[in-house]
Coordinates of C-alpha atoms and ligand atoms in Angstrom, one line a residue:
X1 CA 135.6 108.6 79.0
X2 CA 133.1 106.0 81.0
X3 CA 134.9 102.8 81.5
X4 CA 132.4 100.2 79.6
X5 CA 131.7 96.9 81.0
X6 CA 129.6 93.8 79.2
X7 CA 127.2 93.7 82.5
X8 CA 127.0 96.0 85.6
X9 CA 125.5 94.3 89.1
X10 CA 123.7 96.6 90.8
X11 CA 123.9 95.1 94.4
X12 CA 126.7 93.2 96.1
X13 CA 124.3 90.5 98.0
X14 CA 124.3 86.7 97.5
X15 CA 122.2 87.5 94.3
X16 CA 124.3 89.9 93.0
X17 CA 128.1 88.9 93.4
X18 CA 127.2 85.1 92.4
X19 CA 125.9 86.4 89.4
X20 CA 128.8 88.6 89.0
X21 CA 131.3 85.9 89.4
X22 CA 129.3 83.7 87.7
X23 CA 129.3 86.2 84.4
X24 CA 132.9 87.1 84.6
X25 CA 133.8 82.7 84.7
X26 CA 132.0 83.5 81.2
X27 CA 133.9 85.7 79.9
X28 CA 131.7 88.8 80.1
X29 CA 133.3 92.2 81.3
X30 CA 131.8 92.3 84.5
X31 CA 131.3 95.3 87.4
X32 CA 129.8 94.7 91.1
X33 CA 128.0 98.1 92.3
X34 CA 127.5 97.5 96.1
X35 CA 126.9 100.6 98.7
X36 CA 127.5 99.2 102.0
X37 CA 131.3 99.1 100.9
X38 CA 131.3 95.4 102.0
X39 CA 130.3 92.6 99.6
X40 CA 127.8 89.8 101.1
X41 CA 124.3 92.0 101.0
X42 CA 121.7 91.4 103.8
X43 CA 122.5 87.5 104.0
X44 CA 125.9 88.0 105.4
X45 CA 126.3 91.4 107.3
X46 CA 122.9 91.6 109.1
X47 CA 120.9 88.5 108.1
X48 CA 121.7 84.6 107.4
X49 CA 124.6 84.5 108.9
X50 CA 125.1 86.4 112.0
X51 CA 121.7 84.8 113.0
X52 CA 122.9 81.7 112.5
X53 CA 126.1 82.3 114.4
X54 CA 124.2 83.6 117.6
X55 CA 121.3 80.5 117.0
X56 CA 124.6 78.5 117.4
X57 CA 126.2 79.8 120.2
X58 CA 123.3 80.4 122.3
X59 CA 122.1 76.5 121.5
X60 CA 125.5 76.0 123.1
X61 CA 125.4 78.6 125.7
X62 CA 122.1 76.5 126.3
X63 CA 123.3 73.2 126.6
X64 CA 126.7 73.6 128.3
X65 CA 123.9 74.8 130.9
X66 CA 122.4 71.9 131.1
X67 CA 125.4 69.7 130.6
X68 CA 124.6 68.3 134.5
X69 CA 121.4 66.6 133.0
X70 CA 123.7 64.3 130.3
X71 CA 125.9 63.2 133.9
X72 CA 128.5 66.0 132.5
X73 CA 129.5 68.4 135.4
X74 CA 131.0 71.4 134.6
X75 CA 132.1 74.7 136.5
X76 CA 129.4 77.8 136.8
X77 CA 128.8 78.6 133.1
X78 CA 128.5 82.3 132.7
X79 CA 127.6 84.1 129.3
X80 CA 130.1 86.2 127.7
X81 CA 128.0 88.5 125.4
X82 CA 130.5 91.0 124.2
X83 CA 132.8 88.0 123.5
X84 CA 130.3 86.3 121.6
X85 CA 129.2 89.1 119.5
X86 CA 132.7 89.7 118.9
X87 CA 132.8 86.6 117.3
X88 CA 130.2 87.0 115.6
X89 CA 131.9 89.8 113.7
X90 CA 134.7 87.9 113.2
X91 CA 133.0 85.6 111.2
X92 CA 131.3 88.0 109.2
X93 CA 134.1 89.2 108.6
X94 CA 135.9 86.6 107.3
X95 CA 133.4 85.9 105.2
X96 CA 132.7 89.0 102.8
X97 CA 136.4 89.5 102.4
X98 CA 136.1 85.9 101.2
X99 CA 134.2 87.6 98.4
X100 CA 136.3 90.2 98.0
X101 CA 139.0 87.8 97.0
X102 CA 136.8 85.7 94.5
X103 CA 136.0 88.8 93.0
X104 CA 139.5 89.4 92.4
X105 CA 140.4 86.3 91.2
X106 CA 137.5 86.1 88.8
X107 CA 138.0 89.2 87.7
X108 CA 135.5 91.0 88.6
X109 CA 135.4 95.1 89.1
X110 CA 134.1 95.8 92.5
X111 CA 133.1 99.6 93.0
X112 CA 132.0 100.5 96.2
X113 CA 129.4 103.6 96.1
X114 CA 125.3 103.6 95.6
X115 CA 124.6 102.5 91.9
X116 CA 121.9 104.7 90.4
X117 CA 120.4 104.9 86.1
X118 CA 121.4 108.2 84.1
X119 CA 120.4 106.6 81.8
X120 CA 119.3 102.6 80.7
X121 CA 123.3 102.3 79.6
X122 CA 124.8 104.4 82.1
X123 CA 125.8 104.2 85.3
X124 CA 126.4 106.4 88.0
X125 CA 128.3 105.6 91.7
X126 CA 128.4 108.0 94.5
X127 CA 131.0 106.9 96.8
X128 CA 130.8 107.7 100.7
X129 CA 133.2 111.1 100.0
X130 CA 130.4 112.0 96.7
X131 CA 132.5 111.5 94.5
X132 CA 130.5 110.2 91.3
X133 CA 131.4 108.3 88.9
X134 CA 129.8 106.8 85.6
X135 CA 130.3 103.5 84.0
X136 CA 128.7 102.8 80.6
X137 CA 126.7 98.9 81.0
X138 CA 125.5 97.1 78.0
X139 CA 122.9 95.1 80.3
X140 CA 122.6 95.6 83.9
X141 CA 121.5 93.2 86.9
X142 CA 119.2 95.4 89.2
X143 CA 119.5 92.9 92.8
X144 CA 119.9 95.4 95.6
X145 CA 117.8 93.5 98.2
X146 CA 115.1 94.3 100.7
X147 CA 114.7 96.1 103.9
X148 CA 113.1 95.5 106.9
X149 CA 109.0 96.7 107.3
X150 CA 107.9 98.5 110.4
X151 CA 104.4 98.7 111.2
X152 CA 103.2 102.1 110.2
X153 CA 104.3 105.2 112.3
X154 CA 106.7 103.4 113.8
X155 CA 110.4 104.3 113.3
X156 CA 113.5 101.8 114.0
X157 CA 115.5 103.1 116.7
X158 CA 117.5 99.5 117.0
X159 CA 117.9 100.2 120.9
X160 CA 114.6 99.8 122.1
X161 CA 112.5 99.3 118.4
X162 CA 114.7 97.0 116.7
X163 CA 114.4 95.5 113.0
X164 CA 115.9 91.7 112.7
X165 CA 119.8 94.6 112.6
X166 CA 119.6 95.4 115.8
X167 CA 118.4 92.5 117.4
X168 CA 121.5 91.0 116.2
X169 CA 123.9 93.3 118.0
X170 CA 122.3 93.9 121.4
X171 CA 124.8 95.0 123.7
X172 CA 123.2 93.3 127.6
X173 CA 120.6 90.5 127.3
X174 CA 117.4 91.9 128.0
X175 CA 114.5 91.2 130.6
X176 CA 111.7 91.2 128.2
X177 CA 110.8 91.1 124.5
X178 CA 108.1 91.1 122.3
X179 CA 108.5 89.8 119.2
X180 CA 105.5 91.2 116.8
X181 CA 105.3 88.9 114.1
X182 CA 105.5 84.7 114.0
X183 CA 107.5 84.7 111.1
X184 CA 111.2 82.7 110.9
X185 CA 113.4 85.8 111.8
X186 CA 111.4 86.6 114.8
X187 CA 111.2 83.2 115.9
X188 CA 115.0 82.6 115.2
X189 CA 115.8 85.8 116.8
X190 CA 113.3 85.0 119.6
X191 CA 115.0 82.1 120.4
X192 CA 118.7 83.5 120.4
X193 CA 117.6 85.6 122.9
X194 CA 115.3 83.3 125.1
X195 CA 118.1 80.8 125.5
X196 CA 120.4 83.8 126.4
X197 CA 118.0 84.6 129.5
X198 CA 115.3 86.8 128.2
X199 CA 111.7 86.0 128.7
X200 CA 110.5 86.4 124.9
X201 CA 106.4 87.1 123.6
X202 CA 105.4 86.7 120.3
X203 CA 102.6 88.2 119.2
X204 CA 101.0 87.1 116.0
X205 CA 98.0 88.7 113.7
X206 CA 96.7 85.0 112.3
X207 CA 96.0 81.8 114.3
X208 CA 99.0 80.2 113.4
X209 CA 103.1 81.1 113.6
X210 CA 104.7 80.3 110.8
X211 CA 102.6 81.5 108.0
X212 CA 102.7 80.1 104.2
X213 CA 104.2 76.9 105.4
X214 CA 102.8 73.6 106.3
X215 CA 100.0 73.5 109.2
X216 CA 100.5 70.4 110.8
X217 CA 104.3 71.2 111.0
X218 CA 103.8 74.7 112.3
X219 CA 101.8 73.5 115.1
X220 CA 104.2 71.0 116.4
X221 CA 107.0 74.1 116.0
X222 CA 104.7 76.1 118.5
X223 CA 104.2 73.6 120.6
X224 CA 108.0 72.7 120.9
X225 CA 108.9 76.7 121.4
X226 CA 106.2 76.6 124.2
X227 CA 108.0 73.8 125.7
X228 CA 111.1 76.2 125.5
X229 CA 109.6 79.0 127.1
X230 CA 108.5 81.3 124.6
X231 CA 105.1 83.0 124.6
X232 CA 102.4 83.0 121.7
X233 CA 99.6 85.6 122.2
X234 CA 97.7 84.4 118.6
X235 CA 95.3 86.4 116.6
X236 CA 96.3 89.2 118.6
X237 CA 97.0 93.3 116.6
X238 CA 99.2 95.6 117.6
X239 CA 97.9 99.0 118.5
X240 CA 100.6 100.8 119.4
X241 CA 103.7 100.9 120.4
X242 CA 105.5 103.8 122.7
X243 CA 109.2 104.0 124.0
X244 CA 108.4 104.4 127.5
X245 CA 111.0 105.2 130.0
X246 CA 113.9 102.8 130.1
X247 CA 111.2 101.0 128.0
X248 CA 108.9 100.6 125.7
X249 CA 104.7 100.0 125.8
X250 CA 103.0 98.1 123.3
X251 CA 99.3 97.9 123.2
X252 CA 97.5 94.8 121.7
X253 CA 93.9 93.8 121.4
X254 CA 92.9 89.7 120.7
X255 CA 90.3 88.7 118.5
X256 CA 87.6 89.5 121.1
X257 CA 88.6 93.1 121.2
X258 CA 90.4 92.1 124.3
X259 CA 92.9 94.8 125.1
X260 CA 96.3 93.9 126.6
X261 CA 99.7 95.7 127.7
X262 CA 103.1 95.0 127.5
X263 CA 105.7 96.8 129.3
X264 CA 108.8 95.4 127.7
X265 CA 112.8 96.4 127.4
X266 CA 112.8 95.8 123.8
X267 CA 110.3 95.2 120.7
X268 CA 111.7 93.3 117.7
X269 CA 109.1 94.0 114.8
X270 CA 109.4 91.2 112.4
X271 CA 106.8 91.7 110.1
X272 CA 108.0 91.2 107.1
X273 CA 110.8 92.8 104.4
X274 CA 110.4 95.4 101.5
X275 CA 111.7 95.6 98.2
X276 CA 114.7 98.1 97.9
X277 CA 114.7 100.5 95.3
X278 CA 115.1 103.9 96.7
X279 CA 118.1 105.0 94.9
X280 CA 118.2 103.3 91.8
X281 CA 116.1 106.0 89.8
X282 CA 114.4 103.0 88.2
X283 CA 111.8 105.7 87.3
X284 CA 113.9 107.9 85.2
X285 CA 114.9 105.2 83.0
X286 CA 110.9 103.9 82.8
X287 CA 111.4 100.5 84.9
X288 CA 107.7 99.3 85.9
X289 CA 107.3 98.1 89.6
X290 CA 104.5 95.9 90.7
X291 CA 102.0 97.4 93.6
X292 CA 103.9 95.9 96.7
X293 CA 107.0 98.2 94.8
X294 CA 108.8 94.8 93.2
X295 CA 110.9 95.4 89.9
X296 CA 108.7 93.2 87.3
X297 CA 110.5 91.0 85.6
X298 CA 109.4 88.2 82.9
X299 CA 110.5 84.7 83.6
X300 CA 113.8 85.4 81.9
X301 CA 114.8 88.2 84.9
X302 CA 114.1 90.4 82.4
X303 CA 112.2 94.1 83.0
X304 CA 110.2 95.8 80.6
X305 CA 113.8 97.6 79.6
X306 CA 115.3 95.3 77.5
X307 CA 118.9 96.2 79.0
X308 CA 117.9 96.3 82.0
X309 CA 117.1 92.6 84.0
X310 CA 116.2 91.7 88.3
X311 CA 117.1 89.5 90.5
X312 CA 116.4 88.0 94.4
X313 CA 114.6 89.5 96.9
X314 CA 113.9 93.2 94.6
X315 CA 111.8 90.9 92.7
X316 CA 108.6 88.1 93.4
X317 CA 109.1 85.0 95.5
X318 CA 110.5 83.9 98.4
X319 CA 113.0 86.7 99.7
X320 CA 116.1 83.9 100.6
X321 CA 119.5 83.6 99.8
X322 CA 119.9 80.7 98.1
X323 CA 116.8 81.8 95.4
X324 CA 118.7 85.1 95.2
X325 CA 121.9 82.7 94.2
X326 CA 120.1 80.6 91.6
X327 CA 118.8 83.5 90.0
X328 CA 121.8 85.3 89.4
X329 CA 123.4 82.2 87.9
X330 CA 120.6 81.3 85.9
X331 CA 120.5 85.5 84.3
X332 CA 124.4 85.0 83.9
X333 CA 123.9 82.2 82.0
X334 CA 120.9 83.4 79.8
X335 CA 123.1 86.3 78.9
X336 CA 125.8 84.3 78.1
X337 CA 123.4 82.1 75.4
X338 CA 123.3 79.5 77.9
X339 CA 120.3 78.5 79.3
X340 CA 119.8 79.2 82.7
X341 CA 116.9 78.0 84.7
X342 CA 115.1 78.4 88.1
X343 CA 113.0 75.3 89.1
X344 CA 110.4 77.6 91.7
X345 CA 108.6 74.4 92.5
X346 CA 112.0 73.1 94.1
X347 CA 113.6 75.9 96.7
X348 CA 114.1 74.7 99.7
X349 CA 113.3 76.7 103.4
X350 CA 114.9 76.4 106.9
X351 CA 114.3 77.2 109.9
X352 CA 117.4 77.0 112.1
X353 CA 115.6 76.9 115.5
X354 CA 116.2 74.1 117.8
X355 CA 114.7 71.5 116.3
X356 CA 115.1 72.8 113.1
X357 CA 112.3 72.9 110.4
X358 CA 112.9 72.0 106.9
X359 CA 110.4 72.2 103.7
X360 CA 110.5 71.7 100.0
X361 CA 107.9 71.7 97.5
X362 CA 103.9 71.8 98.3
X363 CA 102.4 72.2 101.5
X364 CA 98.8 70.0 102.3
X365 CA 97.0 73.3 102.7
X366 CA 98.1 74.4 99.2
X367 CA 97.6 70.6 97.5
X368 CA 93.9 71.0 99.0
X369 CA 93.5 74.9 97.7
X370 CA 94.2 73.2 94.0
X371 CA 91.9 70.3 94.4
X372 CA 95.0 67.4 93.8
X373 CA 94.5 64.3 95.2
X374 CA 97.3 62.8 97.3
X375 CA 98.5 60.5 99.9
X376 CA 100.4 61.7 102.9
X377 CA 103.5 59.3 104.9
X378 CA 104.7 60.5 108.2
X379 CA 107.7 59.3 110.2
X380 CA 108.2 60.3 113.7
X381 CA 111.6 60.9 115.2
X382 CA 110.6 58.9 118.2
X383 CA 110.6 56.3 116.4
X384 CA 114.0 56.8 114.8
X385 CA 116.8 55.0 116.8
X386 CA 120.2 57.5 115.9
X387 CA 117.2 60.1 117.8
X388 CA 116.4 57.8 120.5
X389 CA 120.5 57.4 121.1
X390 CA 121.3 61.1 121.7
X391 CA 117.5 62.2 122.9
X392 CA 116.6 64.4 120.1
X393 CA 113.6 62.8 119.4
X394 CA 111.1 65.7 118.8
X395 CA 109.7 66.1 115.5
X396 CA 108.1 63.9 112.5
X397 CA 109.3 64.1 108.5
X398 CA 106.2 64.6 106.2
X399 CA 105.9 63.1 102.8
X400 CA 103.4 64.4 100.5
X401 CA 102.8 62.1 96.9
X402 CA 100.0 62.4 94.0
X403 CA 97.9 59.9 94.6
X404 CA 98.3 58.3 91.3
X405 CA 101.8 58.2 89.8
X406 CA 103.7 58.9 93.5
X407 CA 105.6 61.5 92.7
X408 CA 106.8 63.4 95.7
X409 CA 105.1 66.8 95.7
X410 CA 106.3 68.2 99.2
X411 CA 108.4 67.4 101.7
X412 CA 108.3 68.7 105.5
X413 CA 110.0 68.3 108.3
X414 CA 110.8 69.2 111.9
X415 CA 113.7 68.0 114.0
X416 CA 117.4 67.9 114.4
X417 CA 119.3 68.3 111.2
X418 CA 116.4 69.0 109.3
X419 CA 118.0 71.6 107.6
X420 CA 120.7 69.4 106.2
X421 CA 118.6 66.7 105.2
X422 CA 115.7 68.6 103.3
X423 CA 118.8 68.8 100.8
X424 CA 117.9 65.1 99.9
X425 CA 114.6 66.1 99.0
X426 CA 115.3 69.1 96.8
X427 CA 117.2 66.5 94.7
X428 CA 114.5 63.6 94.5
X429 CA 112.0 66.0 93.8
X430 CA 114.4 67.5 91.3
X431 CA 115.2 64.1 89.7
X432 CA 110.9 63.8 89.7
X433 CA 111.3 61.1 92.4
X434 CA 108.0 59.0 93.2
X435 CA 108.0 58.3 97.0
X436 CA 108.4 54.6 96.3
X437 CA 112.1 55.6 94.5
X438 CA 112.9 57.6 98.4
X439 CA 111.3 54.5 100.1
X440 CA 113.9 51.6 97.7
X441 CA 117.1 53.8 98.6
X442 CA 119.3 52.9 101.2
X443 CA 119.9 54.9 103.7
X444 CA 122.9 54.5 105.8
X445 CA 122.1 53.1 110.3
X446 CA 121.8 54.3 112.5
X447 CA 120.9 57.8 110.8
X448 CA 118.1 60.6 111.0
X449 CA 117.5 60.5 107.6
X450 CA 116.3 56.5 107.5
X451 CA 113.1 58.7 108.6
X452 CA 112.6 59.8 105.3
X453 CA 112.9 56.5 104.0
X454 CA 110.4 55.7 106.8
X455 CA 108.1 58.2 105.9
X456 CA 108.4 57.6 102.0
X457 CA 107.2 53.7 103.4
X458 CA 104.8 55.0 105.1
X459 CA 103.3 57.0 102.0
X460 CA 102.0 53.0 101.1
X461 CA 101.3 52.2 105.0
X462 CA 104.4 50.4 104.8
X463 CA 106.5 52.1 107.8
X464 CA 108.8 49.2 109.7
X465 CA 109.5 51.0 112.7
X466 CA 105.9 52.7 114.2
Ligands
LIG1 C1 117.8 88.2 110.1 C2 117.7 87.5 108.8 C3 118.0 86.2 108.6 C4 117.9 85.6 107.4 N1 118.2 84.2 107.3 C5 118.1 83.6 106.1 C6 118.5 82.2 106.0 O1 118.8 81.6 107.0 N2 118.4 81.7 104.8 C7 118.1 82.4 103.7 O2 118.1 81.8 102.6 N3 117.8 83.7 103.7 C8 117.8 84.3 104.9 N4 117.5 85.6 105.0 C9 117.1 86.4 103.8 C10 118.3 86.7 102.9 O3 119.2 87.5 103.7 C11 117.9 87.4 101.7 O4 116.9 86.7 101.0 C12 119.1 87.6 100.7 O5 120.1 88.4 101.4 C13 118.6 88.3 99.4 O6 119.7 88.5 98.6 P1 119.8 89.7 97.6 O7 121.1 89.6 96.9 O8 118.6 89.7 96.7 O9 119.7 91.0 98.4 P2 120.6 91.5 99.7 O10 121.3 90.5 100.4 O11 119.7 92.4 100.4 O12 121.7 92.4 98.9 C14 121.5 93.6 98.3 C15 122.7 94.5 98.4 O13 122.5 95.6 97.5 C16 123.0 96.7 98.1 N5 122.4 97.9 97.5 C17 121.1 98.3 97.6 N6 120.9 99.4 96.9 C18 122.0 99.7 96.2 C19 122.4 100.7 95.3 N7 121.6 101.6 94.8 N8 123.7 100.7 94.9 C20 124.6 99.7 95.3 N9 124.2 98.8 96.2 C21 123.0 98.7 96.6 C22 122.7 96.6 99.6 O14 123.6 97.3 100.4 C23 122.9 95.1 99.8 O15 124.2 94.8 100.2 C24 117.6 86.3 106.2 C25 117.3 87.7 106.4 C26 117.4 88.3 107.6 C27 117.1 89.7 107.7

């Protein structure tokens, strides 16, 4: 006999096991399908966080290097890569057996194995030794992720092609890379290994890196990167690429037609991610996909099966964590009779570079496309005194309000602790905050964040400080 459960979660990422925690606090009989045999999806194993762990240590790495500039002398600093990337498992580690022990004390049925429809109420799990097994699901929770694009005819290798994986696990810091694509991964990845030693090119399709969020802010990101030694090659295709030698080629041609060549030790293509449905046999239960191949959903997660619902980055909009999380609390919730809600308009996006940029909410260029009228206060960080103290000064906060009632419609920012502080924003904006409420709250001295308050000032020309 099929063991039954309430709900099945078809993916162990930060989508699925919040939502399967989040269901089983709810009482519902509640089972975790995930295939990599370690909870924690892209996010932890090969995404968020062991980026985020070499953007730290390499900012470090960085800095203890230039610790003789702040009057702090130090011995030869010499990078340990093995060591670091060591640590770098560690952490990982830690962290999805973290999740292994909240599913156990929330109850939740973890089976390790690919998840796959006999049917729309059963389940079947092939573990790594195939052996199957079926499980019998009143509703399931399809959120098994995404996977990296290439460009077309070209395969991953992760040695010398690499996908965001494998440039997370190089074993010797190379010469050279190009980095095809001006996206965040390949500009967070780009900078991991630039301050490790390697001489990084980006090489973007559009005119801009960045792309989808604010202009003004993603020129100032350039511009900063420049400053830290990476390359931009704009508006420039590329043709081919061939693993040459110890090497690989990669042929580009600009705007003009101009052709160019790159010989280079590595190639991180960072063009993008893809829905991930290959085993799921959504098509033998009749589960519609959308053309770029995302399970359709309506706007309560629901496909057109009515047993069968999707979540985070296998469905529309921005492929990150924490809208992955909110969804599969807000599907838990509706199946519980609650009701469970995702505010789009309000999900925050980071860039963990050095400065870091931050966004919520509209960006000029979009306010424009839809004809609103509204004001725009800027505040920069040179003008901010906790920067001017410890010399992080680069960057400006951006403040976007409808002209006529004030309410904040975007926020953006670039600069240290951006990342934290956009968290401020989410909430006004979800509170429908007016710039004006931003501008009357007090913000603690001397702090980066009293450049919000700045900027919110400076929505009414109002600015003390510049
Ligand atoms: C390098 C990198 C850096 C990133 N940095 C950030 C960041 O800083 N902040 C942020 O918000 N987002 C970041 N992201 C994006 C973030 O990782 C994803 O948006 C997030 O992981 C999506 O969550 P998910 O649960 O939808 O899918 P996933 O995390 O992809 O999880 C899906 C899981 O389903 C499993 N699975 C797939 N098919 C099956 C099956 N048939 N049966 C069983 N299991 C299956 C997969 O093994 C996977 O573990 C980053 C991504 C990358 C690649």
């Amino acid at each position: 006999m099929a063991e039954k459960f309430q709900v099945v979660v078809i993916g162990g990422g930060p989508g699925g096991y919040v939502c399967a925690i989040r269901l089983a606090q709810l009482g519902l009989k509640t089972a975790c399908i995930e295939s990599r045999g370690i909870l924690g999806g892209t996010c932890l194993n090969i995404g968020c966080i062991p980026s985020k762990f070499l953007l730290n240590y390499s900012e470090n790495f960085h800095k203890a290097k230039n610790f003789s500039k702040m009057g702090i002398e130090v011995g030869e600093v010499k990078l340990n890569l093995d060591k670091m990337m060591q640590n770098k498992n560690n952490a990982v580690t830690d962290l999805t057996k973290g999740i292994e022990f909240l599913f156990k004390k929330n109850k939740v049925t973890y089976f390790k194995g690919i998840g796959s429809f006999n049917s729309a109420n059963k389940i079947s799990i092939l573990d790594k030794r195939n052996k199957q097994t079926i499980i019998e699901a009143e509703k399931t929770i399809v959120s098994t992720g995404s996977d990296p694009v290439s460009l077309p005819g070209i395969d991953f290798d992760e040695k010398k092609i690499l996908s965001s994986t494998g440039a997370l696990s190089l074993s010797s810091v190379p010469k050279k890379m190009v980095v095809v694509g001006g996206g965040y991964i390949g500009l967070e990845m780009g900078s991991v290994w630039s301050r490790l030693g390697t001489e990084v090119h980006v090489v973007e399709f559009l005119d801009h890196i960045t792309p989808g969020m604010d202009k003004e802010i993603s020129k100032e990101f350039m511009k900063i990167l420049i400053k830290q030694g990476l390359n931009f090659h704009l508006e420039t295709k590329v043709e081919s690429i061939k693993k040459k030698g110890n090497g690989v080629t990669i042929h580009t041609a600009d705007k003009q037609g101009k052709k160019n060549i790159y010989q280079s030790d590595v190639v991180l293509i960072s063009v993008g991610r893809k829905p991930n449905t290959k085993h799921l046999k959504l098509k033998q239960v009749g589960v519609k996909l959308d053309k770029k191949g995302k399970v359709k959903v309506d706007k309560n997660f629901q496909t057109n099966i009515p047993n069968i619902y999707a979540i985070g980055d296998v469905i529309e909009g921005p492929m990150l964590a924490h809208k992955a999380e909110e969804e599969g609390i807000a599907i838990a919730e509706l199946i519980a009779g609650q009701s469970g809600h995702v505010n789009y308009d309000v999900i925050p996006g980071v860039v963990y570079t050095t400065p870091e940029l931050a966004y919520v909410g509209k960006t000029e260029e979009q306010l424009k496309n839809e004809n609103r009228s509204y004001k725009v206060g800027k505040f920069p960080f040179m003008a901010n005194s906790r920067a001017k103290a410890i010399n992080e000064t680069e960057g400006f906060v951006k403040i976007l309000a409808d002209d006529k009632t004030d309410r904040v419609l975007g926020v953006h920012m670039i600069g240290s602790h951006a990342g934290e502080m956009i968290a401020e924003m989410a909430l006004a904006m979800e509170f429908g905050a007016s710039s004006e409420d931003i501008a009357r709250t007090c913000h603690a001295h001397p702090t980066f964040s009293e450049a919000i308050k700045e900027a919110a000032l400076s929505v009414d020309k109002r600015q003390i400080h510049s």
